Coordinates of C-alpha atoms and ligand atoms in Angstrom, one line a residue:
X1451 CA 170.1 49.8 206.1
X1452 CA 168.2 52.6 204.1
X1453 CA 164.4 51.8 205.2
X1454 CA 161.0 53.5 204.5
X1455 CA 159.4 56.5 206.7
X1456 CA 155.8 56.0 206.5
X1457 CA 155.4 54.2 210.1
X1458 CA 153.3 51.2 209.1
X1459 CA 152.1 50.8 212.6
X1460 CA 150.0 53.9 212.2
X1461 CA 147.8 51.7 209.9
X1462 CA 144.8 50.7 211.4
X1463 CA 144.9 46.7 212.2
X1464 CA 142.7 45.0 209.7
X1465 CA 144.3 46.5 207.1
X1466 CA 147.8 45.4 208.5
X1467 CA 146.4 42.3 208.4
X1468 CA 144.7 41.7 204.9
X1469 CA 147.5 43.5 202.3
X1470 CA 150.7 41.9 201.1
X1471 CA 153.0 43.3 204.1
X1472 CA 156.9 42.4 204.2
X1473 CA 157.1 43.7 207.6
X1474 CA 157.9 40.6 210.0
X1475 CA 155.4 41.5 212.9
X1476 CA 152.5 42.7 210.0
X1477 CA 152.9 38.9 209.0
X1478 CA 153.7 37.4 212.8
X1479 CA 150.2 38.8 213.1
X1480 CA 148.2 37.9 210.5
X1481 CA 149.3 34.7 211.6
X1482 CA 148.1 35.3 214.7
X1483 CA 144.6 35.9 213.7
X1484 CA 144.8 33.4 211.4
X1485 CA 145.8 30.6 213.7
X1486 CA 143.0 31.6 216.3
X1487 CA 140.6 31.6 213.7
X1488 CA 141.5 27.7 213.0
X1489 CA 141.6 27.3 216.5
X1490 CA 137.9 28.3 216.7
X1491 CA 136.3 25.9 213.7
X1492 CA 139.0 23.1 215.2
X1493 CA 137.2 23.0 218.6
X1494 CA 134.4 23.9 217.0
X1495 CA 134.4 20.3 215.8
X1496 CA 135.8 18.7 219.2
X1497 CA 132.4 20.2 220.6
X1498 CA 130.6 17.9 217.9
X1499 CA 133.1 15.0 218.4
X1500 CA 132.3 15.6 222.0
X1501 CA 128.5 15.5 222.1
X1502 CA 128.9 12.5 220.0
X1503 CA 130.6 10.6 222.5
X1504 CA 129.0 12.5 225.6
X1505 CA 125.2 11.9 223.8
X1506 CA 125.4 9.3 221.2
X1507 CA 122.7 10.9 219.0
X1508 CA 121.5 7.3 217.9
X1509 CA 120.3 7.6 222.0
X1510 CA 118.9 11.3 221.6
X1511 CA 119.1 12.9 218.0
X1512 CA 120.8 16.5 218.1
X1513 CA 118.6 18.3 215.1
X1514 CA 120.6 21.2 215.1
X1515 CA 123.5 19.0 213.6
X1516 CA 121.5 18.3 210.8
X1517 CA 120.8 21.8 209.9
X1518 CA 124.6 22.3 210.0
X1519 CA 125.6 19.5 208.5
X1520 CA 122.3 18.0 206.2
X1521 CA 124.8 15.7 204.5
X1522 CA 126.7 14.8 207.5
X1523 CA 123.4 13.5 209.9
X1524 CA 120.1 13.0 209.3
X1525 CA 117.9 13.2 211.6
X1526 CA 120.0 14.7 214.0
X1527 CA 121.7 11.6 214.2
X1528 CA 125.7 11.9 213.0
X1529 CA 126.6 9.3 209.7
X1530 CA 129.9 7.2 211.3
X1531 CA 131.8 7.9 208.5
X1532 CA 130.9 11.9 209.3
X1533 CA 132.9 10.9 212.3
X1534 CA 136.1 10.0 210.7
X1535 CA 135.7 13.8 209.1
X1536 CA 135.3 15.2 212.0
X1537 CA 138.4 13.8 213.5
X1538 CA 140.6 14.0 211.3
X1539 CA 140.0 18.0 210.4
X1540 CA 140.6 18.1 214.5
X1541 CA 143.8 16.9 214.2
X1542 CA 144.7 18.1 211.7
X1543 CA 143.8 21.9 211.6
X1544 CA 145.1 21.7 216.0
X1545 CA 148.0 20.1 215.2
X1546 CA 149.3 21.9 212.0
X1547 CA 147.1 25.5 211.7
X1548 CA 146.4 25.8 214.5
X1549 CA 149.9 25.2 216.2
X1550 CA 152.1 25.5 214.6
X1551 CA 151.3 28.1 212.2
X1552 CA 150.8 30.1 215.6
X1553 CA 154.2 29.3 217.3
X1554 CA 156.7 29.5 214.3
X1555 CA 154.3 31.5 212.0
X1556 CA 152.8 33.6 214.4
X1557 CA 155.9 34.4 217.9
X1558 CA 158.7 33.3 215.6
X1559 CA 158.1 36.3 213.0
X1560 CA 156.6 38.8 215.5
X1561 CA 160.3 38.0 218.2
X1562 CA 162.7 36.9 216.2
X1563 CA 164.1 40.0 215.1
X1564 CA 162.5 42.4 218.0
X1565 CA 164.9 39.7 220.2
X1566 CA 168.0 39.5 217.8
X1567 CA 168.2 43.5 216.9
X1568 CA 167.3 42.8 213.2
X1569 CA 165.1 45.3 211.2
X1570 CA 163.2 42.1 210.2
X1571 CA 163.5 39.1 208.3
X1572 CA 166.2 38.6 205.9
X1573 CA 163.8 37.6 203.5
X1574 CA 161.3 40.2 204.0
X1575 CA 159.1 39.1 200.8
X1576 CA 160.0 35.1 201.2
X1577 CA 157.9 35.6 204.8
X1578 CA 155.0 37.5 203.4
X1579 CA 155.0 34.8 200.8
X1580 CA 155.4 32.4 203.5
X1581 CA 151.8 33.7 204.9
X1582 CA 150.1 33.8 201.7
X1583 CA 150.5 30.6 200.6
X1584 CA 149.8 29.3 204.8
X1585 CA 146.4 30.7 204.3
X1586 CA 145.7 29.5 200.8
X1587 CA 146.4 26.4 202.2
X1588 CA 143.8 26.8 205.1
X1589 CA 140.9 27.3 202.4
X1590 CA 142.2 24.2 200.5
X1591 CA 141.9 22.5 203.7
X1592 CA 138.3 23.6 204.9
X1593 CA 137.1 23.2 201.0
X1594 CA 137.1 19.8 202.6
X1595 CA 133.6 20.0 204.1
X1596 CA 132.3 21.2 200.8
X1597 CA 133.1 18.6 197.7
X1598 CA 131.2 15.2 198.0
X1599 CA 131.4 12.7 200.2
X1600 CA 133.1 14.9 202.7
X1601 CA 136.1 16.4 203.7
X1602 CA 139.7 13.9 204.5
X1603 CA 138.3 10.9 206.9
X1604 CA 141.5 9.0 206.8
X1605 CA 142.5 10.5 210.5
X1606 CA 145.4 12.8 211.1
X1607 CA 148.3 10.3 210.1
X1608 CA 145.9 10.0 206.7
X1609 CA 146.6 5.8 206.9
X1610 CA 146.7 3.8 203.9
X1611 CA 144.6 2.3 202.2
X1612 CA 141.8 4.4 204.0
X1613 CA 143.9 7.7 202.2
X1614 CA 144.8 6.3 199.5
X1615 CA 142.2 4.4 198.0
X1616 CA 139.8 6.6 195.8
X1617 CA 136.9 4.2 196.6
X1618 CA 137.5 3.1 200.3
X1619 CA 135.4 5.5 201.7
X1620 CA 133.0 9.1 201.6
X1621 CA 136.0 11.1 202.5
X1622 CA 138.4 9.1 201.1
X1623 CA 137.1 10.9 198.2
X1624 CA 137.7 14.4 196.4
X1625 CA 138.4 15.8 200.5
X1626 CA 141.2 13.1 201.0
X1627 CA 143.2 14.7 197.7
X1628 CA 142.3 18.4 199.5
X1629 CA 144.0 16.5 202.9
X1630 CA 147.4 16.2 200.7
X1631 CA 146.8 19.6 198.8
X1632 CA 146.7 21.4 201.9
X1633 CA 149.4 19.4 202.9
X1634 CA 151.9 20.4 200.7
X1635 CA 150.9 23.6 200.5
X1636 CA 151.1 24.5 204.5
X1637 CA 154.6 22.9 204.3
X1638 CA 155.7 24.7 201.3
X1639 CA 154.5 27.6 203.2
X1640 CA 156.8 25.9 206.4
X1641 CA 159.8 25.4 204.2
X1642 CA 159.9 29.0 203.6
X1643 CA 159.6 30.7 207.4
X1644 CA 162.3 27.9 208.4
X1645 CA 164.7 29.7 205.4
X1646 CA 164.1 32.8 207.4
X1647 CA 164.3 32.4 210.9
X1648 CA 167.6 29.8 211.0
X1649 CA 169.2 32.6 208.3
X1650 CA 168.0 35.6 210.1
X1651 CA 169.0 34.1 213.5
X1652 CA 172.2 33.0 212.1
X1653 CA 173.1 36.4 210.1
X1654 CA 171.2 39.3 211.6
X1655 CA 171.8 39.0 215.2
X1656 CA 172.8 43.1 216.5
X1657 CA 176.2 43.7 217.6
X1658 CA 177.1 42.1 221.0
X1659 CA 174.4 39.4 220.8
X1660 CA 176.6 36.0 220.5
X1661 CA 174.6 32.4 220.6
X1662 CA 175.1 32.4 224.5
X1663 CA 173.5 36.1 224.7
X1664 CA 170.4 34.7 222.9
X1665 CA 167.4 34.1 225.0
X1666 CA 165.5 31.1 225.7
X1667 CA 162.7 31.5 223.0
X1668 CA 164.9 32.5 220.4
X1669 CA 166.6 29.6 220.5
X1670 CA 163.7 26.8 220.7
X1671 CA 162.0 29.0 218.1
X1672 CA 165.6 28.5 215.5
X1673 CA 166.0 24.9 216.4
X1674 CA 162.5 24.3 215.8
X1675 CA 163.5 25.7 212.5
X1676 CA 165.4 23.5 211.9
X1677 CA 163.8 20.3 212.8
X1678 CA 161.3 21.6 210.4
X1679 CA 163.5 22.2 207.5
X1680 CA 165.1 19.1 207.6
X1681 CA 161.5 16.7 208.1
X1682 CA 158.7 18.4 207.1
X1683 CA 160.2 17.5 203.1
X1684 CA 159.8 13.9 204.3
X1685 CA 156.2 13.8 204.4
X1686 CA 156.2 15.8 201.0
X1687 CA 157.5 13.5 199.4
X1688 CA 155.2 11.0 201.0
X1689 CA 152.2 12.9 200.1
X1690 CA 153.3 13.5 196.7
X1691 CA 153.7 9.5 196.2
X1692 CA 149.9 9.4 197.9
X1693 CA 148.5 11.7 195.2
X1694 CA 150.1 9.1 192.5
X1695 CA 148.7 6.0 194.1
X1696 CA 145.5 8.1 193.7
X1697 CA 145.4 9.6 190.9
X1698 CA 147.8 7.7 188.2
X1699 CA 147.7 4.3 189.8
X1700 CA 150.7 3.9 191.2
X1701 CA 150.8 1.6 194.9
X1702 CA 153.3 2.5 197.1
X1703 CA 151.3 2.4 200.3
X1704 CA 148.4 0.5 198.6
X1705 CA 148.8 -3.3 200.4
X1706 CA 146.7 -6.1 198.3
X1707 CA 142.8 -5.9 199.7
X1708 CA 139.8 -6.6 199.6
X1709 CA 136.6 -4.2 199.4
X1710 CA 133.7 -5.0 200.0
X1711 CA 134.9 -8.7 199.0
X1712 CA 136.2 -8.3 196.0
X1713 CA 140.0 -7.9 195.8
X1714 CA 141.7 -4.9 194.4
X1715 CA 142.9 -4.7 190.7
X1716 CA 146.5 -3.0 192.2
X1717 CA 148.1 -4.1 194.9
X1718 CA 151.2 -5.2 196.8
X1719 CA 152.4 -1.3 198.3
X1720 CA 153.6 -1.0 201.8
X1721 CA 151.4 1.2 204.0
X1722 CA 154.5 0.6 206.4
X1723 CA 156.2 2.4 204.5
X1724 CA 153.7 5.7 204.6
X1725 CA 153.8 5.4 208.8
X1726 CA 157.9 5.8 207.8
X1727 CA 157.4 8.3 206.3
X1728 CA 154.8 10.3 208.1
X1729 CA 156.2 9.6 212.1
X1730 CA 159.7 10.6 210.6
X1731 CA 158.1 14.3 210.3
X1732 CA 155.4 13.3 212.8
X1733 CA 157.2 12.7 215.9
X1734 CA 159.8 15.3 215.1
X1735 CA 156.1 17.8 214.3
X1736 CA 155.2 17.3 218.1
X1737 CA 159.1 18.9 219.5
X1738 CA 158.3 22.2 216.8
X1739 CA 155.5 22.9 218.9
X1740 CA 156.8 21.8 222.7
X1741 CA 160.0 23.6 221.9
X1742 CA 159.2 27.0 221.2
X1743 CA 156.3 26.3 224.5
X1744 CA 159.7 25.9 226.1
X1745 CA 161.2 28.6 225.3
X1746 CA 158.2 30.8 226.4
X1747 CA 157.7 29.2 229.5
X1748 CA 161.3 29.7 230.5
X1749 CA 161.2 33.4 229.7
X1750 CA 158.6 34.0 231.2
X1751 CA 159.5 32.2 234.4
X1752 CA 163.1 33.5 234.5
X1753 CA 161.0 37.4 234.1
X1754 CA 158.1 37.0 237.3
X1755 CA 160.6 35.4 239.2
X1756 CA 162.7 38.2 239.0
X1757 CA 166.0 35.7 238.9
X1758 CA 169.0 34.7 236.3
X1759 CA 167.9 31.7 234.4
X1760 CA 169.1 28.4 236.1
X1761 CA 172.0 26.4 234.1
X1762 CA 171.0 28.5 231.1
X1763 CA 174.1 26.8 228.9
X1764 CA 173.6 23.8 229.9
X1765 CA 169.1 24.6 229.9
X1766 CA 170.5 25.5 226.0
X1767 CA 172.0 21.9 225.9
X1768 CA 169.5 20.3 226.4
X1769 CA 167.3 21.8 224.5
X1770 CA 169.9 20.9 221.4
X1771 CA 169.6 17.3 223.0
X1772 CA 165.8 16.7 222.5
X1773 CA 166.1 18.4 218.9
X1774 CA 168.7 15.7 218.2
X1775 CA 167.2 12.6 219.5
X1776 CA 163.6 13.5 218.8
X1777 CA 165.0 13.1 215.3
X1778 CA 165.3 9.4 215.7
X1779 CA 162.2 8.3 217.8
X1780 CA 159.5 7.8 214.7
X1781 CA 158.8 4.4 215.2
X1782 CA 157.7 4.8 218.6
X1783 CA 154.6 5.9 216.9
X1784 CA 154.4 1.6 215.1
X1785 CA 155.4 -1.1 217.6
X1786 CA 152.0 -2.6 216.4
X1787 CA 152.4 -2.0 213.2
X1788 CA 154.3 -4.8 211.7
X1789 CA 157.5 -4.0 211.6
X1790 CA 160.2 -5.7 212.1
X1791 CA 159.5 -6.7 216.5
X1792 CA 163.6 -6.0 216.9
X1793 CA 163.0 -2.5 216.2
X1794 CA 161.1 -2.1 218.7
X1795 CA 163.9 -2.1 221.1
X1796 CA 166.4 0.1 220.2
X1797 CA 162.8 3.0 219.2
X1798 CA 161.9 2.2 223.1
X1799 CA 165.2 3.0 224.2
X1800 CA 166.0 6.3 222.2
X1801 CA 161.9 7.3 223.5
X1802 CA 163.2 6.8 226.7
X1803 CA 166.3 8.4 226.3
X1804 CA 164.8 11.9 225.6
X1805 CA 163.5 12.0 229.0
X1806 CA 167.2 12.6 230.0
X1807 CA 167.7 16.3 227.8
X1808 CA 163.9 16.9 228.3
X1809 CA 164.0 16.4 232.7
X1810 CA 167.6 18.3 232.6
X1811 CA 165.6 21.5 230.9
X1812 CA 162.6 21.5 233.2
X1813 CA 165.2 20.9 236.1
X1814 CA 166.6 24.2 234.5
X1815 CA 163.4 26.4 234.4
X1816 CA 162.6 24.2 237.9
X1817 CA 166.0 25.7 239.5
X1818 CA 164.5 29.7 237.7
X1819 CA 161.6 29.2 239.8
X1820 CA 163.4 27.1 243.0
X1821 CA 163.0 31.0 245.9
X1822 CA 162.1 33.1 243.4
X1823 CA 160.2 36.7 244.1
X1824 CA 157.8 35.3 242.7
X1825 CA 154.9 37.5 240.7
X1826 CA 151.7 35.6 239.6
X1827 CA 150.8 37.3 236.9
X1828 CA 148.1 35.8 234.0
X1829 CA 151.2 34.7 231.8
X1830 CA 153.0 33.0 234.4
X1831 CA 150.3 31.0 236.0
X1832 CA 150.2 29.6 232.1
X1833 CA 154.0 29.2 232.9
X1834 CA 153.2 27.1 235.8
X1835 CA 150.6 25.2 233.8
X1836 CA 152.0 24.5 231.3
X1837 CA 155.2 23.1 234.0
X1838 CA 152.4 20.5 235.3
X1839 CA 150.7 19.4 232.1
X1840 CA 154.1 18.7 230.7
X1841 CA 155.2 16.6 233.4
X1842 CA 151.7 14.5 233.3
X1843 CA 151.8 13.6 230.2
X1844 CA 155.5 12.9 230.5
X1845 CA 155.2 10.7 232.4
X1846 CA 151.8 9.6 230.3
X1847 CA 153.8 8.8 227.2
X1848 CA 156.6 6.9 229.2
X1849 CA 154.9 4.4 229.8
X1850 CA 153.7 4.3 226.2
X1851 CA 157.5 4.3 224.7
X1852 CA 157.7 1.0 227.0
X1853 CA 156.9 -1.0 224.0
X1854 CA 155.2 -3.9 226.2
X1855 CA 152.8 -1.8 227.2
X1856 CA 152.0 -0.1 224.2
X1857 CA 150.7 -3.2 222.8
X1858 CA 147.8 -2.7 225.1
X1859 CA 147.0 0.8 224.7
X1860 CA 148.0 1.7 221.3
X1861 CA 145.6 3.1 219.7
X1862 CA 143.7 3.3 222.6
X1863 CA 142.4 6.1 224.9
X1864 CA 145.0 6.7 227.1
X1865 CA 147.1 6.9 223.6
X1866 CA 144.3 10.4 223.1
X1867 CA 144.8 11.9 226.8
X1868 CA 149.0 11.3 226.2
X1869 CA 148.8 13.3 223.3
X1870 CA 145.8 16.0 225.1
X1871 CA 147.5 16.3 228.4
X1872 CA 151.6 16.5 227.1
X1873 CA 150.0 19.1 223.4
X1874 CA 146.6 19.7 223.0
X1875 CA 146.6 21.1 227.0
X1876 CA 150.2 21.9 227.8
X1877 CA 151.3 23.6 224.1
X1878 CA 147.4 25.4 224.5
X1879 CA 148.7 26.4 227.7
X1880 CA 152.1 27.8 226.3
X1881 CA 150.0 29.8 223.8
X1882 CA 148.2 31.2 226.1
X1883 CA 150.7 32.3 228.3
X1884 CA 153.0 33.9 225.1
X1885 CA 149.8 35.9 224.0
X1886 CA 148.9 37.4 227.8
X1887 CA 152.5 38.2 227.6
X1888 CA 153.4 39.7 224.8
X1889 CA 149.7 40.7 223.8
X1890 CA 151.6 44.6 225.4
X1891 CA 154.2 44.5 222.8
X1892 CA 152.1 43.4 220.2
X1893 CA 149.0 45.7 220.5
X1894 CA 150.3 48.5 222.9
X1895 CA 147.6 47.7 225.6
X1896 CA 147.7 45.6 228.7
X1897 CA 145.2 42.4 229.0
X1898 CA 142.7 42.3 231.8
X1899 CA 144.3 40.6 234.7
X1900 CA 141.3 39.8 236.0
X1901 CA 139.5 37.8 233.6
X1902 CA 143.0 36.5 232.6
X1903 CA 143.5 35.0 235.8
X1904 CA 139.1 33.0 236.2
X1905 CA 140.1 31.7 232.4
X1906 CA 143.7 30.2 233.0
X1907 CA 142.4 27.7 236.5
X1908 CA 138.9 27.4 234.5
X1909 CA 141.1 25.4 231.7
X1910 CA 143.4 23.8 234.5
X1911 CA 140.6 22.6 235.8
X1912 CA 139.1 22.3 233.3
X1913 CA 141.8 20.1 231.1
X1914 CA 142.1 17.7 233.1
X1915 CA 139.2 17.0 233.4
X1916 CA 138.9 16.5 230.2
X1917 CA 141.7 14.6 229.7
X1918 CA 142.9 12.6 232.9
X1919 CA 140.1 9.8 232.7
X1920 CA 141.0 9.4 229.1
X1921 CA 143.6 7.5 230.4
X1922 CA 141.2 5.5 233.1
X1923 CA 139.2 4.8 229.3
X1924 CA 142.2 3.4 227.2
X1925 CA 143.1 1.3 230.2
X1926 CA 139.9 -0.2 230.0
X1927 CA 140.5 -0.8 226.3
X1928 CA 137.9 2.0 224.6
X1929 CA 139.6 2.2 221.3
X1930 CA 140.4 5.4 219.6
X1931 CA 138.1 6.7 216.3
X1932 CA 135.2 4.7 217.4
X1933 CA 132.3 7.4 216.9
X1934 CA 130.0 5.7 220.2
X1935 CA 130.7 3.0 222.6
X1936 CA 127.4 1.8 222.4
X1937 CA 128.3 -1.0 219.8
X1938 CA 130.2 -3.3 222.0
X1939 CA 129.5 -4.8 225.6
X1940 CA 132.5 -4.9 226.5
X1941 CA 132.6 -0.8 226.9
X1942 CA 128.9 0.4 228.2
X1943 CA 129.0 0.6 231.4
X1944 CA 131.8 2.8 230.4
X1945 CA 129.2 6.0 228.9
X1946 CA 128.8 7.5 232.1
X1947 CA 132.6 9.0 232.2
X1948 CA 132.3 9.4 228.9
X1949 CA 129.2 12.0 229.4
X1950 CA 131.4 13.6 232.7
X1951 CA 134.2 14.0 230.1
X1952 CA 131.6 15.9 227.8
X1953 CA 130.2 17.9 230.4
X1954 CA 134.3 19.0 231.9
X1955 CA 134.8 19.7 227.8
X1956 CA 132.2 22.4 227.9
X1957 CA 133.1 24.1 230.9
X1958 CA 136.4 24.2 229.3
X1959 CA 135.4 25.6 225.9
X1960 CA 132.8 28.0 227.0
X1961 CA 136.0 29.3 229.4
X1962 CA 137.7 30.1 226.3
X1963 CA 134.8 32.5 225.6
X1964 CA 136.4 34.3 228.6
X1965 CA 140.1 34.7 226.7
X1966 CA 138.0 35.9 223.2
X1967 CA 136.2 38.3 225.7
X1968 CA 139.7 39.5 227.0
X1969 CA 141.4 39.4 224.0
X1970 CA 139.0 42.1 222.0
X1971 CA 138.2 44.1 224.6
X1972 CA 142.3 45.3 225.5
X1973 CA 142.7 45.6 222.0
X1974 CA 140.3 48.7 222.2
X1975 CA 140.4 49.2 226.0
X1976 CA 142.6 47.4 227.7
X1977 CA 145.3 50.0 229.9
X1978 CA 148.0 51.5 227.4
X1979 CA 151.3 49.8 228.0
X1980 CA 154.4 51.5 228.6
X1981 CA 157.8 50.0 226.3
X1982 CA 158.4 47.9 228.9
X1983 CA 155.8 46.9 231.4
X1984 CA 157.1 43.5 232.9
X1985 CA 160.3 44.9 233.8
X1986 CA 162.4 42.9 231.4
X1987 CA 165.9 42.5 230.2
X1988 CA 165.2 40.9 226.6
X1989 CA 165.9 43.5 223.5
X1990 CA 162.0 43.6 222.2
X1991 CA 161.0 45.2 225.6
X1992 CA 163.8 48.1 224.7
X1993 CA 161.7 50.0 222.3
X1994 CA 158.3 50.7 222.2
X1995 CA 155.3 49.4 222.5
X1996 CA 154.4 48.1 219.7
X1997 CA 157.8 48.8 218.1
X1998 CA 158.0 51.0 214.6
X1999 CA 158.5 49.8 211.3
X2000 CA 162.3 49.4 211.0
X2001 CA 161.8 48.4 215.2
X2002 CA 164.7 50.7 216.6
X2003 CA 165.3 54.1 216.1
X2004 CA 168.2 55.0 213.2
X2005 CA 170.3 52.6 215.0
X2006 CA 170.3 49.6 216.3
X2007 CA 170.2 48.1 219.8
X2008 CA 173.9 47.0 220.8
X2009 CA 174.0 44.1 223.3
X2010 CA 176.2 44.4 226.6
X2011 CA 175.0 40.9 228.3
X2012 CA 172.9 37.9 228.7
X2013 CA 169.3 38.5 228.8
X2014 CA 168.6 36.6 232.4
X2015 CA 169.7 39.9 234.9
X2016 CA 167.0 39.7 237.1
X2017 CA 167.5 41.0 241.0
X2018 CA 170.8 42.6 240.2
X2019 CA 173.3 42.9 243.6
X2020 CA 174.2 46.9 244.0
X2021 CA 171.0 47.4 241.5
X2022 CA 168.3 50.4 242.2
X2023 CA 166.4 48.4 239.8
X2024 CA 165.9 44.5 239.9
X2025 CA 167.4 43.9 236.6
X2026 CA 169.1 45.4 233.7
X2027 CA 168.1 45.1 230.7
X2028 CA 170.5 43.5 227.8
X2029 CA 171.2 46.8 226.3
X2030 CA 172.9 48.0 229.4
X2031 CA 176.6 48.3 229.0
X2032 CA 178.4 46.6 231.9
X2033 CA 180.6 48.8 235.0
X2034 CA 184.1 49.9 233.9
X2035 CA 184.8 46.7 236.7
X2036 CA 183.9 44.4 235.0
Ligands
LIG2509 C1 159.4 12.3 226.7 C2 158.4 12.6 226.5 C3 157.9 12.0 225.5 C4 157.5 10.3 225.2 C5 158.6 9.4 226.3 C6 155.9 9.9 224.6 C7 156.2 8.9 223.8 C8 155.0 8.5 222.7 C9 155.0 6.9 222.4 C10 155.8 5.8 222.8 C11 153.5 7.8 221.8 C12 152.8 6.9 220.8 C13 151.9 6.0 221.6 C14 150.4 5.0 220.4 O1 150.4 5.4 219.3 O2 150.6 3.0 221.0 C15 153.6 8.9 221.7 C16 152.2 9.3 221.0 C17 152.3 10.3 220.9 N1 152.8 12.0 221.3 FE1 154.3 11.7 223.1 N2 156.2 11.0 223.9 C18 156.7 12.0 224.4 C19 156.5 13.9 224.4 C20 155.0 14.3 224.0 C21 155.2 15.6 222.9 C22 156.3 16.3 224.1 C23 154.0 15.7 221.9 C24 153.5 16.8 221.9 C25 154.1 18.0 222.2 C26 153.0 14.9 222.2 C27 153.0 14.3 221.5 C28 152.4 12.8 220.8 C29 151.2 12.4 220.1 C30 150.2 13.8 219.2 C31 151.3 11.5 219.9 C32 149.9 10.5 218.7 C33 149.8 11.4 217.3 C34 148.7 9.9 216.9 O3 148.9 8.7 217.2 O4 148.3 10.0 216.7 N3 154.2 13.3 223.0 N4 153.9 9.5 222.6
LIG2510 CU1 156.2 10.9 219.6

């Protein structure tokens, strides 16, 4: 393959980020930085949410809020409808614009060609386009804060009628339309990405790189792309129908309802249909996040336990099982929606069945840890933190999967606790693990270990301190999406727990500053990284840090073995890279 002679990685970082590039590494970094920026915005919204719940502004007005959001808070008192906009935008940003974007767009782009021994993605131009459409989606989404009525306020799940009727509440106006357009753009961008990742993995693997020699990370990114390609379009269809309901007077999702005592002129639509269309994507979506997280953690654990991946093929089958079953469980979000009650049983059963392949994968990773010569580096600590959190969150999920429990727990803080432990925290930990792990490859420098470890421990105690008590709040009946519990006599006694959670959340948020400082400091001053600082076997570590444009010298690397030859017997080193030929006797 011909490739240019200009070494693009020598451009300054900001130049690589701000141009239309077709190099997968540049595009990966563009996604990476944009997604982190979105995370900071989403985190700031979380800060305001916790401020309100911990120190309700009706009791203690917060003038800085009115200064920041003149329309959302008057006299330092947050408006309830603005609170809804905050939770909606926080959820949307964190699920799609941070986690999905950084996992598939950021790490997927950066790592897939490097790990399979390709020079770039199959469709480089489409890849560049995918990033800039994502960028536009971010802008359109955030514009919501600037329009009349404020940002979308129907929840990240955008249930009708709040999302279908422009007049339902302030955030149901332009903010909601922008939300739908932003999601449509996001899906277009993500589809372009998925097509690229799938084609690249199928067609551009280098000589010797069979499917069962792929690193776990690439397997998971590949499966996540397939899930995205199969399920995101369903949400696109739903979003278009919702736009028609809003602007052209159709009633796909508009039920016969009264607004302010007046029967609306339209009706007879089915809001539950939206729930099906949303969750047909929405549930697989959470696996679009947790699969790559499992992939990173699997690879990081093998690297730092210095052990061959335990039952690698079984683990890959487990991943495929998770991906397949995750498409069949969506209605566990709708046990109380009024759908046919007979549906609860199969969906309950299938939901609980997901834990079989899930536990298989986790046991394979635990088997890899077992008896390993473990190096507790920062990426390894975050990977182990992920395992702890994913198990805790999984148990929360199992208890919700039983329909009889869910009737009580649905729409309470128990659910909020569940998905923040498993997605908000465990997937976040995997993203941190991956960032500390691949930072040397991305930027050619190491991150600071001491700061990294402080970041890890404060975050670990932080997330458990914030999200475990939420389960208790839910069991005690606290509903999600209420902006104060002081209005309800039966909830008032829970206020001190909310204050505790908010304080823990502020510590957690402050601890993330350690990461930001470490990141930018290391970018400039970090210790210079060698090509393979962790002694890892996979291909990306067999080229320079950072890799040149085109990734490899004049010849593509050839692969002779699987990705996990750690601590091989009779070897002078404790690992054998995939590029090392087998001895003649084998
Ligand atoms: C075996 C594992 C799991 C089981 C059995 C499970 C089960 C459930 C159930 C039944 C609900 C619905 C609760 C309700 O709304 O009443 C739920 C909600 C949720 N789960 Fe899980 N879950 C599991 C793993 C995960 C994972 C891995 C993620 C993400 C990475 C995740 C993310 C979510 C989210 C985001 C919601 C709430 C959505 C919302 O209503 O806003 N879950 N889970
Ligand atoms: Cu689900």
